[in-house]
Short mmCIF file of C-alpha atoms in Angstrom, two decimals:
data_model
loop_
_atom_site.label_atom_id
_atom_site.label_comp_id
_atom_site.label_asym_id
_atom_site.label_seq_id
_atom_site.Cartn_x
_atom_site.Cartn_y
_atom_site.Cartn_z
CA MET A 15 0.00 0.00 0.00
CA GLN A 16 2.83 2.39 0.81
CA THR A 17 4.54 1.59 -2.50
CA GLU A 18 1.30 2.25 -4.39
CA ASN A 19 0.80 5.56 -2.54
CA HIS A 20 4.43 6.52 -3.23
CA HIS A 21 3.73 6.60 -6.97
CA LYS A 22 0.68 8.83 -6.61
CA ILE A 23 0.72 12.59 -7.14
CA GLY A 24 0.91 14.96 -4.17
CA ILE A 25 -0.26 18.53 -3.77
CA ILE A 26 3.00 20.01 -5.13
CA GLY A 27 2.77 17.89 -8.28
CA LEU A 28 -0.90 18.77 -8.78
CA THR A 29 -0.20 22.47 -8.30
CA ALA A 30 2.66 22.23 -10.81
CA ILE A 31 0.29 20.64 -13.33
CA GLY A 32 -2.19 23.49 -12.87
CA VAL A 33 0.33 26.33 -13.03
CA GLY A 34 2.29 24.69 -15.85
CA THR A 35 -0.81 24.54 -18.04
CA MET A 36 -1.95 28.07 -17.18
CA ILE A 37 1.39 29.73 -18.02
CA GLY A 38 1.54 29.28 -21.79
CA SER A 39 1.64 31.69 -24.70
CA GLY A 40 -1.00 33.78 -22.91
CA TRP A 41 1.61 35.48 -20.75
CA LEU A 42 3.43 36.74 -23.84
CA PHE A 43 0.39 38.63 -25.18
CA SER A 44 -2.47 38.95 -22.68
CA SER A 45 -1.12 41.93 -20.73
CA PHE A 46 -0.84 43.99 -23.92
CA TYR A 47 -4.30 43.13 -25.27
CA ALA A 48 -5.89 43.56 -21.81
CA ALA A 49 -4.41 47.06 -21.44
CA LYS A 50 -5.48 47.93 -24.98
CA ILE A 51 -9.07 46.86 -24.28
CA ALA A 52 -9.53 48.05 -20.67
CA GLY A 53 -6.51 50.15 -19.66
CA ALA A 54 -5.67 49.77 -15.97
CA GLY A 55 -9.15 48.26 -15.55
CA ALA A 56 -7.51 45.05 -16.76
CA TYR A 57 -6.71 44.38 -13.08
CA LEU A 58 -10.41 43.89 -12.40
CA SER A 59 -10.68 41.62 -15.44
CA TRP A 60 -7.90 39.37 -14.12
CA ILE A 61 -9.41 39.22 -10.64
CA ILE A 62 -12.96 38.46 -11.86
CA THR A 63 -11.65 35.82 -14.28
CA SER A 64 -9.66 34.12 -11.52
CA LEU A 65 -12.67 34.18 -9.17
CA ILE A 66 -14.97 32.58 -11.77
CA VAL A 67 -12.34 29.98 -12.64
CA LEU A 68 -11.82 29.26 -8.93
CA LEU A 69 -15.54 28.63 -8.40
CA LEU A 70 -15.64 26.42 -11.52
CA GLY A 71 -12.60 24.55 -10.24
CA LEU A 72 -14.15 23.87 -6.83
CA CYS A 73 -17.36 22.62 -8.47
CA LEU A 74 -15.27 20.41 -10.72
CA ALA A 75 -13.38 19.15 -7.67
CA GLU A 76 -16.66 17.93 -6.15
CA ILE A 77 -17.55 16.06 -9.35
CA ALA A 78 -14.04 14.55 -9.35
CA SER A 79 -14.62 13.26 -5.81
CA ILE A 80 -17.71 11.43 -7.14
CA TYR A 81 -16.11 10.26 -10.39
CA PRO A 82 -12.28 10.26 -10.07
CA LYS A 83 -11.63 9.64 -13.76
CA ARG A 84 -9.06 10.85 -16.26
CA GLY A 85 -10.28 13.29 -18.89
CA LEU A 86 -13.23 14.13 -16.64
CA MET A 87 -13.89 17.53 -18.20
CA ALA A 88 -14.91 16.00 -21.51
CA ARG A 89 -17.34 13.53 -19.89
CA LEU A 90 -19.20 15.59 -17.29
CA LEU A 91 -22.62 15.63 -18.95
CA THR A 92 -22.22 12.03 -20.10
CA LEU A 93 -21.94 11.07 -16.43
CA SER A 94 -24.79 13.27 -15.21
CA HIS A 95 -27.17 13.19 -18.20
CA ASN A 96 -26.36 11.08 -21.29
CA LYS A 97 -23.87 11.00 -24.14
CA GLU A 98 -26.30 12.72 -26.52
CA PHE A 99 -26.88 15.68 -24.20
CA ALA A 100 -23.11 15.81 -23.57
CA PHE A 101 -22.10 16.01 -27.21
CA ILE A 102 -22.16 19.81 -27.64
CA CYS A 103 -19.95 20.47 -24.61
CA THR A 104 -17.66 17.57 -25.52
CA ILE A 105 -17.18 18.75 -29.11
CA ALA A 106 -16.66 22.30 -27.79
CA THR A 107 -13.86 20.92 -25.61
CA TRP A 108 -12.29 19.18 -28.62
CA LEU A 109 -12.61 22.22 -30.90
CA GLY A 110 -11.18 24.51 -28.22
CA LEU A 111 -8.21 22.23 -27.61
CA THR A 112 -7.62 21.80 -31.35
CA ALA A 113 -7.56 25.58 -31.78
CA VAL A 114 -4.86 25.77 -29.07
CA ILE A 115 -2.49 23.93 -31.43
CA ALA A 116 -2.92 26.67 -34.04
CA THR A 117 -2.71 29.40 -31.38
CA GLU A 118 0.65 28.21 -30.06
CA ALA A 119 2.16 28.01 -33.57
CA GLU A 120 0.72 31.42 -34.43
CA GLY A 121 2.02 32.95 -31.20
CA SER A 122 5.56 31.71 -31.85
CA VAL A 123 5.65 33.09 -35.39
CA GLN A 124 4.19 36.43 -34.29
CA TYR A 125 6.81 36.78 -31.54
CA ILE A 126 9.83 35.95 -33.69
CA SER A 127 8.63 38.49 -36.28
CA SER A 128 10.32 41.21 -34.21
CA LEU A 129 13.74 39.56 -34.54
CA SER A 130 14.54 41.57 -37.67
CA ASP A 131 13.12 44.76 -39.17
CA SER A 132 13.59 43.33 -42.64
CA PHE A 133 12.35 39.78 -41.98
CA GLY A 134 9.52 40.68 -39.57
CA PRO A 135 7.14 42.31 -42.10
CA MET A 136 7.57 39.27 -44.35
CA ILE A 137 5.87 37.02 -41.79
CA PHE A 138 3.63 39.41 -39.82
CA ASN A 139 1.74 42.50 -40.95
CA SER A 140 1.73 44.80 -37.91
CA GLN A 141 -0.72 47.22 -39.55
CA ILE A 142 -3.59 44.73 -39.70
CA HIS A 143 -2.14 42.44 -37.01
CA GLN A 144 -2.19 39.28 -39.12
CA LEU A 145 0.32 36.70 -40.27
CA THR A 146 1.32 37.02 -43.92
CA ALA A 147 1.23 34.11 -46.37
CA LEU A 148 4.84 33.27 -45.42
CA GLY A 149 4.01 33.51 -41.72
CA ILE A 150 1.03 31.20 -42.18
CA SER A 151 3.27 28.75 -44.06
CA ILE A 152 5.80 28.70 -41.20
CA ALA A 153 3.00 28.15 -38.67
CA ILE A 154 1.60 25.29 -40.80
CA VAL A 155 5.04 23.66 -40.87
CA MET A 156 5.14 23.91 -37.07
CA ILE A 157 1.70 22.26 -36.76
CA LEU A 158 2.74 19.49 -39.15
CA ALA A 159 5.87 19.00 -37.03
CA PHE A 160 3.67 18.68 -33.91
CA GLY A 161 1.78 15.93 -35.71
CA LEU A 162 4.87 14.08 -36.97
CA ILE A 163 6.56 14.12 -33.56
CA ASN A 164 3.41 12.64 -32.03
CA PHE A 165 3.92 9.56 -34.22
CA TRP A 166 6.93 8.69 -32.08
CA GLY A 167 5.44 9.66 -28.74
CA VAL A 168 5.40 12.95 -26.87
CA LYS A 169 5.59 11.52 -23.36
CA VAL A 170 9.23 12.51 -23.00
CA LEU A 171 8.08 16.15 -22.86
CA SER A 172 5.94 15.50 -19.78
CA LYS A 173 8.84 14.32 -17.60
CA SER A 174 10.19 16.54 -14.83
CA ASN A 175 7.02 18.63 -14.90
CA VAL A 176 7.77 20.32 -11.58
CA ALA A 177 11.17 21.55 -12.82
CA LEU A 178 9.68 22.71 -16.11
CA THR A 179 6.91 24.54 -14.27
CA ALA A 180 9.49 26.25 -12.04
CA CYS A 181 11.11 27.67 -15.20
CA LYS A 182 7.73 28.72 -16.61
CA ILE A 183 7.05 30.61 -13.38
CA ALA A 184 10.53 32.12 -13.09
CA ILE A 185 10.81 33.61 -16.60
CA PRO A 186 7.58 35.69 -16.47
CA ILE A 187 8.31 36.90 -12.92
CA ILE A 188 11.92 37.86 -13.77
CA THR A 189 10.68 39.59 -16.92
CA GLY A 190 7.99 41.53 -15.08
CA LEU A 191 10.23 42.62 -12.20
CA SER A 192 13.08 43.58 -14.55
CA ILE A 193 10.78 45.81 -16.57
CA MET A 194 9.38 47.44 -13.42
CA PHE A 195 12.88 48.21 -12.12
CA ALA A 196 13.92 49.62 -15.50
CA ALA A 197 10.88 51.85 -16.07
CA PHE A 198 7.74 52.56 -14.08
CA HIS A 199 5.28 55.40 -14.72
CA SER A 200 2.70 55.37 -11.93
CA GLN A 201 0.53 57.98 -13.66
CA ASN A 202 -0.43 55.37 -16.25
CA PHE A 203 -2.66 53.66 -13.70
CA HIS A 204 -4.90 56.62 -12.95
CA SER A 205 -4.62 60.16 -14.24
CA LYS A 206 -6.59 62.67 -16.26
CA GLN A 207 -4.96 61.39 -19.44
CA THR A 208 -5.27 57.70 -18.51
CA PRO A 209 -8.24 57.07 -16.16
CA PHE A 210 -8.55 53.70 -14.45
CA LEU A 211 -11.50 52.70 -16.67
CA PRO A 212 -10.93 54.61 -19.91
CA TYR A 213 -13.46 52.57 -21.92
CA GLY A 214 -16.19 51.94 -19.36
CA VAL A 215 -17.25 49.01 -17.19
CA SER A 216 -18.11 46.78 -20.17
CA SER A 217 -14.43 46.74 -21.19
CA ILE A 218 -13.66 44.74 -18.02
CA PHE A 219 -15.74 41.83 -19.28
CA ILE A 220 -14.78 42.17 -22.95
CA ALA A 221 -11.12 41.85 -21.90
CA MET A 222 -11.82 38.51 -20.21
CA ILE A 223 -12.35 36.96 -23.64
CA GLY A 224 -10.69 39.40 -26.03
CA SER A 225 -7.29 39.51 -24.31
CA GLY A 226 -7.04 35.77 -23.68
CA MET A 227 -7.69 35.68 -19.92
CA ILE A 228 -10.10 32.75 -20.11
CA TYR A 229 -7.61 31.10 -22.45
CA SER A 230 -4.77 31.69 -20.00
CA PHE A 231 -6.60 30.16 -17.01
CA ASN A 232 -7.97 27.16 -18.90
CA GLY A 233 -5.35 24.79 -17.45
CA PHE A 234 -7.14 24.58 -14.08
CA GLN A 235 -9.20 21.65 -15.39
CA ASN A 236 -6.09 19.50 -15.86
CA ILE A 237 -5.73 19.05 -12.10
CA VAL A 238 -8.91 16.98 -11.80
CA SER A 239 -7.76 14.77 -14.68
CA PHE A 240 -5.36 13.20 -12.17
CA ALA A 241 -7.97 12.60 -9.45
CA SER A 242 -7.55 8.81 -9.66
CA GLU A 243 -3.77 9.17 -9.21
CA THR A 244 -3.82 11.55 -6.26
CA ARG A 245 -2.73 10.57 -2.72
CA HIS A 246 -5.43 12.55 -0.90
CA PRO A 247 -7.93 13.72 -3.56
CA LYS A 248 -10.47 15.19 -1.10
CA ARG A 249 -7.81 17.52 0.33
CA ASP A 250 -5.24 17.91 -2.43
CA ILE A 251 -7.41 18.61 -5.50
CA PRO A 252 -9.29 21.64 -4.07
CA LEU A 253 -6.08 23.00 -2.50
CA ALA A 254 -4.09 22.50 -5.72
CA ILE A 255 -6.82 24.32 -7.68
CA ILE A 256 -6.77 27.22 -5.21
CA PHE A 257 -2.94 27.42 -5.03
CA SER A 258 -2.42 27.15 -8.80
CA ILE A 259 -5.02 29.83 -9.59
CA LEU A 260 -3.63 32.21 -6.96
CA ILE A 261 -0.03 31.66 -8.16
CA THR A 262 -1.07 32.18 -11.77
CA LEU A 263 -3.09 35.29 -10.88
CA ALA A 264 -0.09 36.75 -9.03
CA ILE A 265 2.15 36.17 -12.06
CA TYR A 266 -0.31 37.76 -14.49
CA LEU A 267 -0.82 40.76 -12.18
CA VAL A 268 2.96 41.26 -12.01
CA LEU A 269 3.13 41.17 -15.81
CA GLN A 270 0.14 43.50 -16.15
CA THR A 271 1.70 45.96 -13.71
CA ALA A 272 5.01 45.83 -15.58
CA PHE A 273 3.39 46.43 -18.96
CA ILE A 274 1.15 49.31 -17.86
CA GLY A 275 3.95 50.96 -15.91
CA ALA A 276 6.55 50.63 -18.67
CA ILE A 277 4.66 52.57 -21.35
CA THR A 278 5.78 56.19 -21.58
CA PRO A 279 2.95 58.71 -20.93
CA ASN A 280 3.63 60.33 -24.32
CA ALA A 281 2.76 57.03 -26.03
CA LEU A 282 -0.68 57.14 -24.37
CA LYS A 283 -1.77 60.56 -25.62
CA GLN A 284 -4.15 58.83 -28.04
CA GLY A 285 -5.23 56.29 -25.43
CA TRP A 286 -4.46 52.62 -24.77
CA GLN A 287 -6.17 51.52 -27.98
CA SER A 288 -3.54 53.36 -30.03
CA LEU A 289 -0.77 50.98 -28.88
CA ASN A 290 0.56 48.66 -31.56
CA PHE A 291 2.92 45.89 -30.45
CA THR A 292 3.79 42.72 -32.35
CA SER A 293 5.83 41.03 -29.59
CA PRO A 294 4.93 43.08 -26.50
CA PHE A 295 7.47 42.04 -23.86
CA VAL A 296 10.32 41.49 -26.33
CA GLN A 297 9.83 44.98 -27.72
CA LEU A 298 9.60 46.51 -24.23
CA THR A 299 12.75 44.80 -22.95
CA ALA A 300 14.62 45.79 -26.13
CA LEU A 301 13.56 49.43 -25.71
CA LEU A 302 14.72 49.33 -22.08
CA ASN A 303 18.08 47.74 -23.06
CA LEU A 304 17.33 44.57 -21.08
CA ASN A 305 19.18 42.55 -23.70
CA PHE A 306 19.64 39.36 -21.66
CA ILE A 307 15.90 39.23 -20.88
CA THR A 308 15.14 39.84 -24.56
CA ILE A 309 17.24 36.81 -25.57
CA ILE A 310 15.50 34.63 -22.97
CA LEU A 311 12.10 35.81 -24.20
CA TYR A 312 12.91 34.98 -27.82
CA ALA A 313 13.94 31.46 -26.78
CA ASP A 314 10.91 30.98 -24.53
CA SER A 315 8.51 32.30 -27.18
CA VAL A 316 9.46 29.33 -29.37
CA ILE A 317 10.20 26.60 -26.82
CA SER A 318 7.22 27.07 -24.49
CA PRO A 319 4.46 27.35 -27.14
CA SER A 320 6.02 24.48 -29.12
CA GLY A 321 5.96 22.22 -26.06
CA THR A 322 2.35 23.20 -25.47
CA GLY A 323 1.42 22.59 -29.09
CA LEU A 324 3.07 19.18 -29.11
CA ILE A 325 1.24 17.91 -26.05
CA TYR A 326 -2.12 19.39 -27.02
CA THR A 327 -1.78 17.68 -30.42
CA GLY A 328 -1.40 14.34 -28.66
CA SER A 329 -4.12 14.86 -26.05
CA THR A 330 -6.65 16.28 -28.54
CA THR A 331 -6.03 13.32 -30.85
CA ARG A 332 -6.81 10.96 -27.98
CA LEU A 333 -9.95 12.88 -27.09
CA LEU A 334 -11.25 12.48 -30.65
CA THR A 335 -10.57 8.75 -30.43
CA ALA A 336 -12.37 8.62 -27.06
CA MET A 337 -15.38 10.36 -28.58
CA SER A 338 -15.40 7.74 -31.33
CA GLN A 339 -15.25 4.98 -28.73
CA ASP A 340 -18.13 6.60 -26.83
CA GLY A 341 -20.25 6.72 -29.98
CA GLN A 342 -20.06 10.53 -30.26
CA MET A 343 -17.96 10.53 -33.44
CA PRO A 344 -17.72 8.09 -36.39
CA LYS A 345 -15.98 4.75 -35.75
CA PHE A 346 -13.54 5.74 -38.49
CA PHE A 347 -11.47 7.52 -35.82
CA ASN A 348 -11.27 4.46 -33.57
CA LYS A 349 -8.64 2.53 -35.49
CA ILE A 350 -5.68 2.19 -33.11
CA GLY A 351 -2.28 1.72 -34.77
CA ILE A 352 1.01 0.15 -33.66
CA TYR A 353 1.89 3.24 -31.60
CA ASN A 354 -1.27 2.78 -29.49
CA PHE A 355 -3.15 5.76 -30.90
CA SER A 356 -5.26 6.56 -33.95
CA ARG A 357 -3.37 8.06 -36.87
CA ARG A 358 -6.71 8.92 -38.43
CA SER A 359 -7.59 11.01 -35.37
CA LEU A 360 -4.15 12.64 -35.46
CA THR A 361 -4.44 13.52 -39.16
CA PHE A 362 -7.93 14.96 -38.70
CA THR A 363 -6.84 16.97 -35.64
CA VAL A 364 -3.81 18.43 -37.44
CA GLY A 365 -5.98 19.25 -40.46
CA PHE A 366 -8.55 21.02 -38.29
CA ALA A 367 -5.82 22.99 -36.49
CA ILE A 368 -4.53 24.22 -39.87
CA THR A 369 -8.10 25.18 -40.81
CA PHE A 370 -8.34 27.37 -37.69
CA LEU A 371 -4.99 28.92 -38.59
CA LEU A 372 -6.17 29.83 -42.08
CA LEU A 373 -9.43 31.31 -40.78
CA PHE A 374 -7.92 33.37 -37.95
CA ARG A 375 -4.54 34.86 -38.83
CA SER A 376 -3.69 36.58 -35.55
CA TRP A 377 -3.18 35.34 -32.00
CA SER A 378 -5.82 37.66 -30.53
CA ALA A 379 -8.50 36.74 -33.10
CA LEU A 380 -7.97 33.01 -32.67
CA VAL A 381 -7.87 33.26 -28.86
CA SER A 382 -11.15 35.22 -28.84
CA PHE A 383 -12.66 32.49 -30.99
CA LEU A 384 -11.43 29.45 -29.06
CA SER A 385 -12.22 31.05 -25.69
CA LEU A 386 -15.88 30.80 -26.67
CA PHE A 387 -15.50 27.04 -26.97
CA TYR A 388 -14.01 27.06 -23.48
CA VAL A 389 -17.04 28.96 -22.20
CA ILE A 390 -19.37 26.34 -23.71
CA SER A 391 -17.24 23.60 -22.19
CA TYR A 392 -17.36 25.30 -18.77
CA MET A 393 -21.16 25.41 -18.92
CA SER A 394 -21.11 21.65 -18.43
CA ILE A 395 -19.71 22.05 -14.89
CA PRO A 396 -22.70 23.73 -13.19
CA LEU A 397 -25.17 21.75 -15.30
CA SER A 398 -23.53 18.44 -14.42
CA LEU A 399 -23.14 19.13 -10.69
CA SER A 400 -26.70 20.42 -10.32
CA LYS A 401 -28.02 17.27 -12.04
CA LEU A 402 -25.92 15.04 -9.78
CA HIS A 403 -27.25 16.90 -6.72
CA SER A 404 -30.82 16.44 -7.97
CA ASN A 405 -30.07 12.69 -8.07
CA ASN A 406 -28.80 12.86 -4.45
CA LEU A 407 -25.17 12.36 -5.47
CA THR A 408 -22.65 14.46 -3.57
CA GLY A 409 -18.90 14.14 -3.28
CA SER A 410 -16.59 13.81 -0.32
CA PHE A 411 -15.60 17.40 -1.09
CA LYS A 412 -18.52 19.82 -1.42
CA ALA A 413 -18.51 23.06 -3.39
CA PRO A 414 -19.72 26.03 -1.33
CA PHE A 415 -23.34 27.29 -1.58
CA PRO A 416 -24.26 25.20 -4.66
CA LYS A 417 -27.89 26.38 -4.88
CA ILE A 418 -26.67 29.94 -5.35
CA ILE A 419 -23.32 29.46 -7.08
CA LEU A 420 -24.32 26.92 -9.76
CA PRO A 421 -27.11 28.95 -11.46
CA ALA A 422 -25.12 32.17 -10.95
CA ILE A 423 -22.03 30.71 -12.67
CA PHE A 424 -24.12 29.40 -15.54
CA ALA A 425 -25.75 32.82 -16.01
CA PHE A 426 -22.37 34.56 -15.91
CA LEU A 427 -20.91 32.16 -18.49
CA SER A 428 -23.91 32.90 -20.73
CA LEU A 429 -23.26 36.63 -20.36
CA LEU A 430 -19.58 36.06 -21.06
CA PHE A 431 -20.51 34.28 -24.28
CA ALA A 432 -22.53 37.34 -25.31
CA PHE A 433 -19.70 39.71 -24.28
CA SER A 434 -17.44 37.89 -26.74
CA LYS A 435 -18.94 39.88 -29.59
CA PHE A 436 -20.69 38.98 -32.80
CA PRO A 437 -19.62 37.66 -35.35
CA TYR A 438 -17.30 35.45 -33.22
CA THR A 439 -20.36 34.08 -31.43
CA GLY A 440 -21.92 33.33 -34.81
CA TYR A 441 -18.78 31.55 -36.03
CA VAL A 442 -18.74 29.36 -32.93
CA ALA A 443 -22.44 28.55 -33.29
CA LEU A 444 -21.86 27.67 -36.97
CA PHE A 445 -18.96 25.33 -36.16
CA THR A 446 -21.06 23.73 -33.42
CA VAL A 447 -24.07 23.23 -35.71
CA ILE A 448 -21.88 21.63 -38.40
CA ALA A 449 -20.35 19.29 -35.80
CA TYR A 450 -23.85 18.50 -34.54
CA GLY A 451 -24.94 17.62 -38.06
CA VAL A 452 -22.00 15.20 -38.41
CA TYR A 453 -22.94 13.70 -35.06
CA LEU A 454 -26.58 13.15 -36.06
CA LEU A 455 -25.45 11.48 -39.29
CA SER A 456 -23.11 9.12 -37.43
CA GLN A 457 -25.84 8.28 -34.90
CA PHE A 458 -28.34 7.57 -37.68
CA LYS A 459 -25.93 5.04 -39.19
CA LEU A 460 -25.51 3.40 -35.78
CA THR A 461 -29.08 3.35 -34.46
CA ASN A 462 -31.47 4.42 -37.27
CA ASP A 463 -33.34 6.31 -34.53
CA LEU A 464 -32.74 10.02 -35.02
CA ARG A 465 -35.81 11.02 -32.99
CA LYS A 466 -34.34 9.65 -29.78
CA THR A 467 -30.93 11.22 -30.47
CA ILE A 468 -32.43 14.63 -31.26
CA LYS A 469 -34.68 14.45 -28.19
CA HIS A 470 -31.70 13.86 -25.89
CA SER A 471 -29.24 16.22 -27.57
CA SER A 472 -31.21 19.16 -28.93
CA LEU A 473 -31.37 21.35 -25.80
CA MET A 474 -27.70 22.38 -25.74
CA ILE A 475 -27.44 23.12 -29.47
CA LEU A 476 -30.63 25.21 -29.33
CA TYR A 477 -29.21 27.14 -26.40
CA ILE A 478 -25.91 27.95 -28.15
CA VAL A 479 -27.76 29.07 -31.30
CA THR A 480 -30.12 31.18 -29.17
CA LEU A 481 -27.18 32.90 -27.46
CA ALA A 482 -25.57 33.59 -30.85
CA ILE A 483 -28.82 35.10 -32.20
CA LEU A 484 -29.21 37.28 -29.10
CA SER A 485 -25.56 38.32 -29.49
CA SER A 486 -26.26 39.45 -33.06
CA LEU A 487 -29.27 41.47 -31.88
CA GLY A 488 -27.36 43.00 -28.97
CA PRO A 489 -25.75 46.42 -28.52
CA LYS A 490 -23.14 47.54 -31.07
CA THR A 491 -20.62 47.68 -28.20
CA TYR A 492 -20.66 43.87 -28.26
CA GLY A 493 -20.61 43.55 -32.04
CA GLY A 494 -24.38 43.27 -32.46
CA TYR A 495 -26.69 45.20 -34.77
CA GLY A 496 -28.13 47.30 -31.94
CA PHE A 497 -31.71 46.00 -31.93
CA LEU A 498 -31.46 45.43 -28.17
CA SER A 499 -30.24 48.06 -25.72
CA LYS A 500 -28.04 47.11 -22.76
CA LEU A 501 -31.05 47.41 -20.44
CA GLN A 502 -32.85 44.83 -22.58
CA PHE A 503 -29.88 42.67 -23.55
CA PHE A 504 -28.57 41.66 -20.12
CA PRO A 505 -31.92 40.74 -18.51
CA ILE A 506 -32.89 38.67 -21.55
CA ILE A 507 -29.60 36.71 -21.42
CA ILE A 508 -29.99 36.10 -17.68
CA ILE A 509 -33.63 35.00 -17.98
CA VAL A 510 -32.84 32.65 -20.88
CA SER A 511 -29.89 31.19 -18.92
CA PHE A 512 -32.07 30.43 -15.89
CA ILE A 513 -34.68 28.77 -18.13
CA MET A 514 -31.93 26.63 -19.67
CA TYR A 515 -30.55 25.77 -16.23
CA ARG A 516 -33.94 24.59 -14.98
CA LEU A 517 -34.67 22.63 -18.17
CA SER A 518 -31.33 20.81 -17.90
CA LEU A 519 -32.35 19.46 -14.48
CA SER A 520 -35.45 17.79 -15.88
CA TRP A 521 -33.89 16.71 -19.19
CA THR A 522 -34.00 13.02 -20.04
CA THR A 523 -31.31 10.77 -18.59
CA THR A 524 -30.85 7.54 -20.50
CA LYS A 525 -30.69 4.31 -18.60
CA SER A 526 -27.30 3.34 -20.01
CA ASP A 527 -25.73 6.66 -19.11
CA ALA A 528 -27.46 7.34 -15.82
CA PRO A 529 -25.48 8.76 -12.91
CA GLY A 530 -23.47 6.06 -11.29
CA THR A 531 -22.93 4.18 -14.54
CA LYS A 532 -19.40 2.90 -14.89
CA ILE A 533 -17.42 4.54 -17.68
CA SER A 534 -14.10 3.07 -18.63
CA ASN A 535 -10.97 5.08 -18.04
CA SER A 536 -9.43 3.61 -21.15
CA ASN A 537 -11.41 5.96 -23.35
CA THR A 538 -10.31 9.15 -21.68
CA ALA A 539 -7.71 11.72 -22.51
CA THR A 540 -5.51 13.90 -20.37
CA TYR A 541 -4.95 17.51 -21.35
CA SER A 542 -1.71 19.10 -20.29
CA THR A 543 0.66 21.78 -21.41
#
């Protein structure tokens, strides 16, 4: 028993997993885009994002104490409702993770574009903030390399995770502190020229999606993936979630402080939205003659995103195979090769990642897009836990005030989806509808009973489409056509979210997928950076 416990993960290892997956390419860009969207109000955006993620993490920790399974995030609604109802959130998880592969490649290329004044414009157009044809080609080569390396196994990259995480923590902190010591203009945080909230309260929430904050904190879910391998899951998982989120928040606040303080007041005469950086921290450290930090940043901007892209390629491939095994995707993807994974799933995943790259040619645009998939995926947490509670299933760890927090979180996530701006919300709804159509076709071939499948699965797809339509009708501030004022828009979203929340509690649970049903761990995937 002692030997078995010795090989399990402790609280330090779990915290390292959480922090290591939350400190990715987001730290290289988010501070810049957050300041551009919300000015110094970005601080509130970071704090609100971390609070929401913390509540989601604690709710997820309770579900993990009931079902300590790998890849839990992708199976929440399958466990609480049924695989049909779960499909939309599961495919949103897969699409979001697939888009990460493109994001990491895109982020690397965008950062190295500042290496040379002559070479940079050839791969990144700083005027329209998009990769050029050559830049896209380089990013595609990187994605293809991620796929090829996965043929020979990417597990070697996951070794010594604690040491790797220590480096990922150290580099951003050293960068932030070095910049603050070199240049710090306190008037940038609140003055007549640069007020604390230069673009209003709504900018706080727009920055949560638009600057990549949700994207940056997404790694919290990886902690619960190791619930079955944890020494003391009831104690360690909630604590690791809390510690990792607080550590990550502290790092991002240091970086945000450094970025806001480093900008010269003269550069802000036209406001934060006039800033135009290609590789924010590299350009700042170069301007401040922090040459050693600049070199480290160039190296990290390639190494860190590449490591992330490699592992997400492998884990997303395995998730697609798991969905095929669960009957949520065609059996075509369930052919396991000699390397113990599906090459068909890998090829499809790489192809989809390249598609995202071609559609969204800048880091910020792609992050805004994929963050919406994360929001849909997160919706499964309150829906799943509330359904489990309604079936009298509670975990050894209990999330605080569930009757208040669960519907409130779901309503906030619905608002966050709307804050993400049309047409991004429309694009996400379109991708989801297309995936749903493929799913219905595959189910028809398996069961010849589309009525049952549609009955069990239609609620979530209708809700996402409804949110997208409301987003298009919303205020112009959020990308809509202005048919609804803010006073109409927000109450409608909240009311619709509460209706959806109540409907999900009474939605059909199939006998085969009822709560308490055993689901094999062999079909799961682990997502790590």
